[in-house]
Amino acid sequence: MAKEPRILDPEMECMDPQERRRLQGERLRKTVELEYANVPFYRERMDAKGVKPEDIQTVDDIVKLPFMQKTDLRDTFPFGLFAAPKEEIVRIQGSSGTTGKPIVSGYTENDVEVWTRMVARAMASIGADEEDIVQVCYGYGLFTGGLGAHQGATAVKAMVVPMSSGNTQRQLMMMEELGSTVLCCTPSYAAYLGDSIKEAGLRDKIKLRAGLFGAEPWTEAMRQRIEELLGIDARDIYGLTEIAGPGVAFECQEKHGAHVNEDHVIAEIIDPVTEEQLPYGTPGELVFTTITKTGMPMLRYRTHDICTLYAEKCACGRTTVRMGRITGRTDDMIIVRGVNVFPSQIETVLVKTPGVAPHYQLIVDRVNDSDTLEVKVEMDEAVFAKSDSLGEMQRLQKHIQGQIKSVVGIMTKVSIVPPKTVPRSEGKAKRVIDNRKL
Ligand code: DLL
């Protein structure tokens, strides 16, 4: 049964855009002062660019600030970007980084509240309230999906079922027995659950009516499939650990882009090469600045996600800018079953493994709505020439699979192939073949 969508914070979500820009400028100024005073890493960056906190007075001044990147989080891991004393940090969340070391973000009590509110707005937009039972199948842990959805659902007083990811049979049993009405998980898992429900003939027994899906790119075709399979209203929710987690932006009932929570973050689109700010309506790399966080604020953080921002007023009444779907990345990160994977992480494992050559390819596919990742790597010529190469191949396969699981966190299919069979390229090697057509 559909429920009326709500706007949780109309004074912020429907604010006059000019007024909002003024508010953003004020909050930006405070955040820059905080960063400059408390984060030596960032102060050095600003000094190197010859920018002083007093140069930042309005939102337009944001272009004077240096950018931040994932590598900055890695270089300062774990606490180097904290703007608050460690005693004020009440939470750590993280995601996989570029070397296998997680990148972490620290949250003060204020930051957890801000993040919770952002997700709560998304919950309200699907009409979630105390009558709802929200089944959260995003992973709980360092990943922000589980706890983020959990907090947001709690804030609208829903009953939360903290299932975490995996164990499909158990998910279905709980969904049926408890009568879950809202589903939170990755879109690919939602489709997988939908297939399983169909197969088990459970469609009439489940009470789902809406879902908030994100953490990986998905398409309109995928939305239709999920909506049909589950008989629900499927909405997009976007976010990233460095900025907060899920809820940085969320779709309203118009399903015409995700509303950015602009009283908490400033969204920009830049040309990834020249780093120049681009006008709304032009595709480019999404950049976020947090303006209400105190634990680990981020200034001009380059997400590497490619999308377009739209400023036209939305029929739902919100005046915040909307982001179109993520259409790609400006780096080589791929998202497999909701987990961020960098080819460099896998390469690090392969080059450390005697018996294989550093020629490899990653093949991503979607089978039965679930992502698969095959790592194709060449056997070393000398090892291949030995008579017991088959046994050695099996040993290597197992070893590499285990190593990748421990570094990246997901199971892969490892295929050891004979020397000189992975295609060579004269220019940049094509390491990733993504057959998912996202
Ligand atoms: O994926 C946070 C999240 C959890 C968002 C649950 C939505 C739902 P990270 O692990 O840090 O955080 O990965 C962030 O995932 O830069 C995008 O590339 C991708 N991503 C997240 N949401 C979407 C989405 C979480 N709705 C990275 N559409 C981001 C497309 C998404 N890509």
PDB file of N, CA, C and O in Angstrom, residues 50-73:
ATOM      1  N   GLY A  50      48.233  29.814  -1.324  1.00  0.00           N
ATOM      2  CA  GLY A  50      48.143  31.226  -0.951  1.00  0.00           C
ATOM      3  C   GLY A  50      46.738  31.653  -0.565  1.00  0.00           C
ATOM      4  O   GLY A  50      46.358  32.815  -0.770  1.00  0.00           O
ATOM      5  N   VAL A  51      45.949  30.710  -0.012  1.00  0.00           N
ATOM      6  CA  VAL A  51      44.580  31.045   0.395  1.00  0.00           C
ATOM      7  C   VAL A  51      44.504  31.121   1.915  1.00  0.00           C
ATOM      8  O   VAL A  51      45.005  30.236   2.617  1.00  0.00           O
ATOM      9  N   LYS A  52      43.882  32.175   2.400  1.00  0.00           N
ATOM     10  CA  LYS A  52      43.702  32.336   3.849  1.00  0.00           C
ATOM     11  C   LYS A  52      42.210  32.175   4.149  1.00  0.00           C
ATOM     12  O   LYS A  52      41.361  32.454   3.286  1.00  0.00           O
ATOM     13  N   PRO A  53      41.873  31.765   5.385  1.00  0.00           N
ATOM     14  CA  PRO A  53      40.445  31.587   5.703  1.00  0.00           C
ATOM     15  C   PRO A  53      39.622  32.839   5.385  1.00  0.00           C
ATOM     16  O   PRO A  53      38.488  32.733   4.902  1.00  0.00           O
ATOM     17  N   GLU A  54      40.179  34.008   5.593  1.00  0.00           N
ATOM     18  CA  GLU A  54      39.385  35.233   5.366  1.00  0.00           C
ATOM     19  C   GLU A  54      39.079  35.471   3.879  1.00  0.00           C
ATOM     20  O   GLU A  54      38.227  36.305   3.546  1.00  0.00           O
ATOM     21  N   ASP A  55      39.754  34.709   2.994  1.00  0.00           N
ATOM     22  CA  ASP A  55      39.434  34.838   1.558  1.00  0.00           C
ATOM     23  C   ASP A  55      38.115  34.157   1.220  1.00  0.00           C
ATOM     24  O   ASP A  55      37.587  34.302   0.123  1.00  0.00           O
ATOM     25  N   ILE A  56      37.615  33.356   2.147  1.00  0.00           N
ATOM     26  CA  ILE A  56      36.377  32.608   1.882  1.00  0.00           C
ATOM     27  C   ILE A  56      35.228  33.282   2.627  1.00  0.00           C
ATOM     28  O   ILE A  56      35.098  33.158   3.845  1.00  0.00           O
ATOM     29  N   GLN A  57      34.417  33.994   1.886  1.00  0.00           N
ATOM     30  CA  GLN A  57      33.287  34.713   2.499  1.00  0.00           C
ATOM     31  C   GLN A  57      31.937  34.207   1.987  1.00  0.00           C
ATOM     32  O   GLN A  57      30.978  34.161   2.722  1.00  0.00           O
ATOM     33  N   THR A  58      31.875  33.848   0.724  1.00  0.00           N
ATOM     34  CA  THR A  58      30.604  33.377   0.149  1.00  0.00           C
ATOM     35  C   THR A  58      30.817  32.036  -0.557  1.00  0.00           C
ATOM     36  O   THR A  58      31.962  31.604  -0.724  1.00  0.00           O
ATOM     37  N   VAL A  59      29.717  31.429  -0.994  1.00  0.00           N
ATOM     38  CA  VAL A  59      29.834  30.139  -1.711  1.00  0.00           C
ATOM     39  C   VAL A  59      30.698  30.281  -2.962  1.00  0.00           C
ATOM     40  O   VAL A  59      31.433  29.358  -3.322  1.00  0.00           O
ATOM     41  N   ASP A  60      30.615  31.429  -3.612  1.00  0.00           N
ATOM     42  CA  ASP A  60      31.392  31.619  -4.838  1.00  0.00           C
ATOM     43  C   ASP A  60      32.900  31.504  -4.593  1.00  0.00           C
ATOM     44  O   ASP A  60      33.659  31.168  -5.499  1.00  0.00           O
ATOM     45  N   ASP A  61      33.319  31.801  -3.374  1.00  0.00           N
ATOM     46  CA  ASP A  61      34.757  31.748  -3.060  1.00  0.00           C
ATOM     47  C   ASP A  61      35.292  30.320  -2.980  1.00  0.00           C
ATOM     48  O   ASP A  61      36.493  30.114  -2.870  1.00  0.00           O
ATOM     49  N   ILE A  62      34.385  29.349  -3.027  1.00  0.00           N
ATOM     50  CA  ILE A  62      34.803  27.950  -2.861  1.00  0.00           C
ATOM     51  C   ILE A  62      35.863  27.561  -3.899  1.00  0.00           C
ATOM     52  O   ILE A  62      36.733  26.729  -3.627  1.00  0.00           O
ATOM     53  N   VAL A  63      35.790  28.176  -5.085  1.00  0.00           N
ATOM     54  CA  VAL A  63      36.730  27.805  -6.154  1.00  0.00           C
ATOM     55  C   VAL A  63      38.186  28.141  -5.787  1.00  0.00           C
ATOM     56  O   VAL A  63      39.114  27.638  -6.415  1.00  0.00           O
ATOM     57  N   LYS A  64      38.367  28.955  -4.769  1.00  0.00           N
ATOM     58  CA  LYS A  64      39.745  29.300  -4.355  1.00  0.00           C
ATOM     59  C   LYS A  64      40.393  28.169  -3.558  1.00  0.00           C
ATOM     60  O   LYS A  64      41.607  28.136  -3.395  1.00  0.00           O
ATOM     61  N   LEU A  65      39.562  27.278  -3.041  1.00  0.00           N
ATOM     62  CA  LEU A  65      40.081  26.236  -2.138  1.00  0.00           C
ATOM     63  C   LEU A  65      40.722  25.078  -2.900  1.00  0.00           C
ATOM     64  O   LEU A  65      40.268  24.718  -3.986  1.00  0.00           O
ATOM     65  N   PRO A  66      41.752  24.470  -2.280  1.00  0.00           N
ATOM     66  CA  PRO A  66      42.344  23.286  -2.919  1.00  0.00           C
ATOM     67  C   PRO A  66      41.399  22.081  -2.824  1.00  0.00           C
ATOM     68  O   PRO A  66      40.518  22.055  -1.967  1.00  0.00           O
ATOM     69  N   PHE A  67      41.608  21.100  -3.689  1.00  0.00           N
ATOM     70  CA  PHE A  67      40.776  19.891  -3.660  1.00  0.00           C
ATOM     71  C   PHE A  67      41.326  18.885  -2.659  1.00  0.00           C
ATOM     72  O   PHE A  67      42.494  18.946  -2.284  1.00  0.00           O
ATOM     73  N   MET A  68      40.466  17.957  -2.264  1.00  0.00           N
ATOM     74  CA  MET A  68      40.916  16.810  -1.466  1.00  0.00           C
ATOM     75  C   MET A  68      40.601  15.550  -2.257  1.00  0.00           C
ATOM     76  O   MET A  68      39.701  15.539  -3.089  1.00  0.00           O
ATOM     77  N   GLN A  69      41.354  14.502  -1.979  1.00  0.00           N
ATOM     78  CA  GLN A  69      41.232  13.253  -2.734  1.00  0.00           C
ATOM     79  C   GLN A  69      41.276  12.070  -1.784  1.00  0.00           C
ATOM     80  O   GLN A  69      41.736  12.213  -0.655  1.00  0.00           O
ATOM     81  N   LYS A  70      40.915  10.896  -2.313  1.00  0.00           N
ATOM     82  CA  LYS A  70      40.987   9.684  -1.491  1.00  0.00           C
ATOM     83  C   LYS A  70      42.419   9.442  -0.998  1.00  0.00           C
ATOM     84  O   LYS A  70      42.618   8.987   0.121  1.00  0.00           O
ATOM     85  N   THR A  71      43.399   9.764  -1.839  1.00  0.00           N
ATOM     86  CA  THR A  71      44.789   9.533  -1.426  1.00  0.00           C
ATOM     87  C   THR A  71      45.149  10.376  -0.200  1.00  0.00           C
ATOM     88  O   THR A  71      45.992   9.983   0.599  1.00  0.00           O
ATOM     89  N   ASP A  72      44.493  11.515  -0.029  1.00  0.00           N
ATOM     90  CA  ASP A  72      44.769  12.341   1.160  1.00  0.00           C
ATOM     91  C   ASP A  72      44.326  11.611   2.421  1.00  0.00           C
ATOM     92  O   ASP A  72      44.953  11.722   3.471  1.00  0.00           O
ATOM     93  N   LEU A  73      43.240  10.877   2.306  1.00  0.00           N
ATOM     94  CA  LEU A  73      42.760  10.110   3.467  1.00  0.00           C
ATOM     95  C   LEU A  73      43.724   8.974   3.765  1.00  0.00           C
ATOM     96  O   LEU A  73      43.982   8.655   4.914  1.00  0.00           O
TER      97      LEU A  73
END
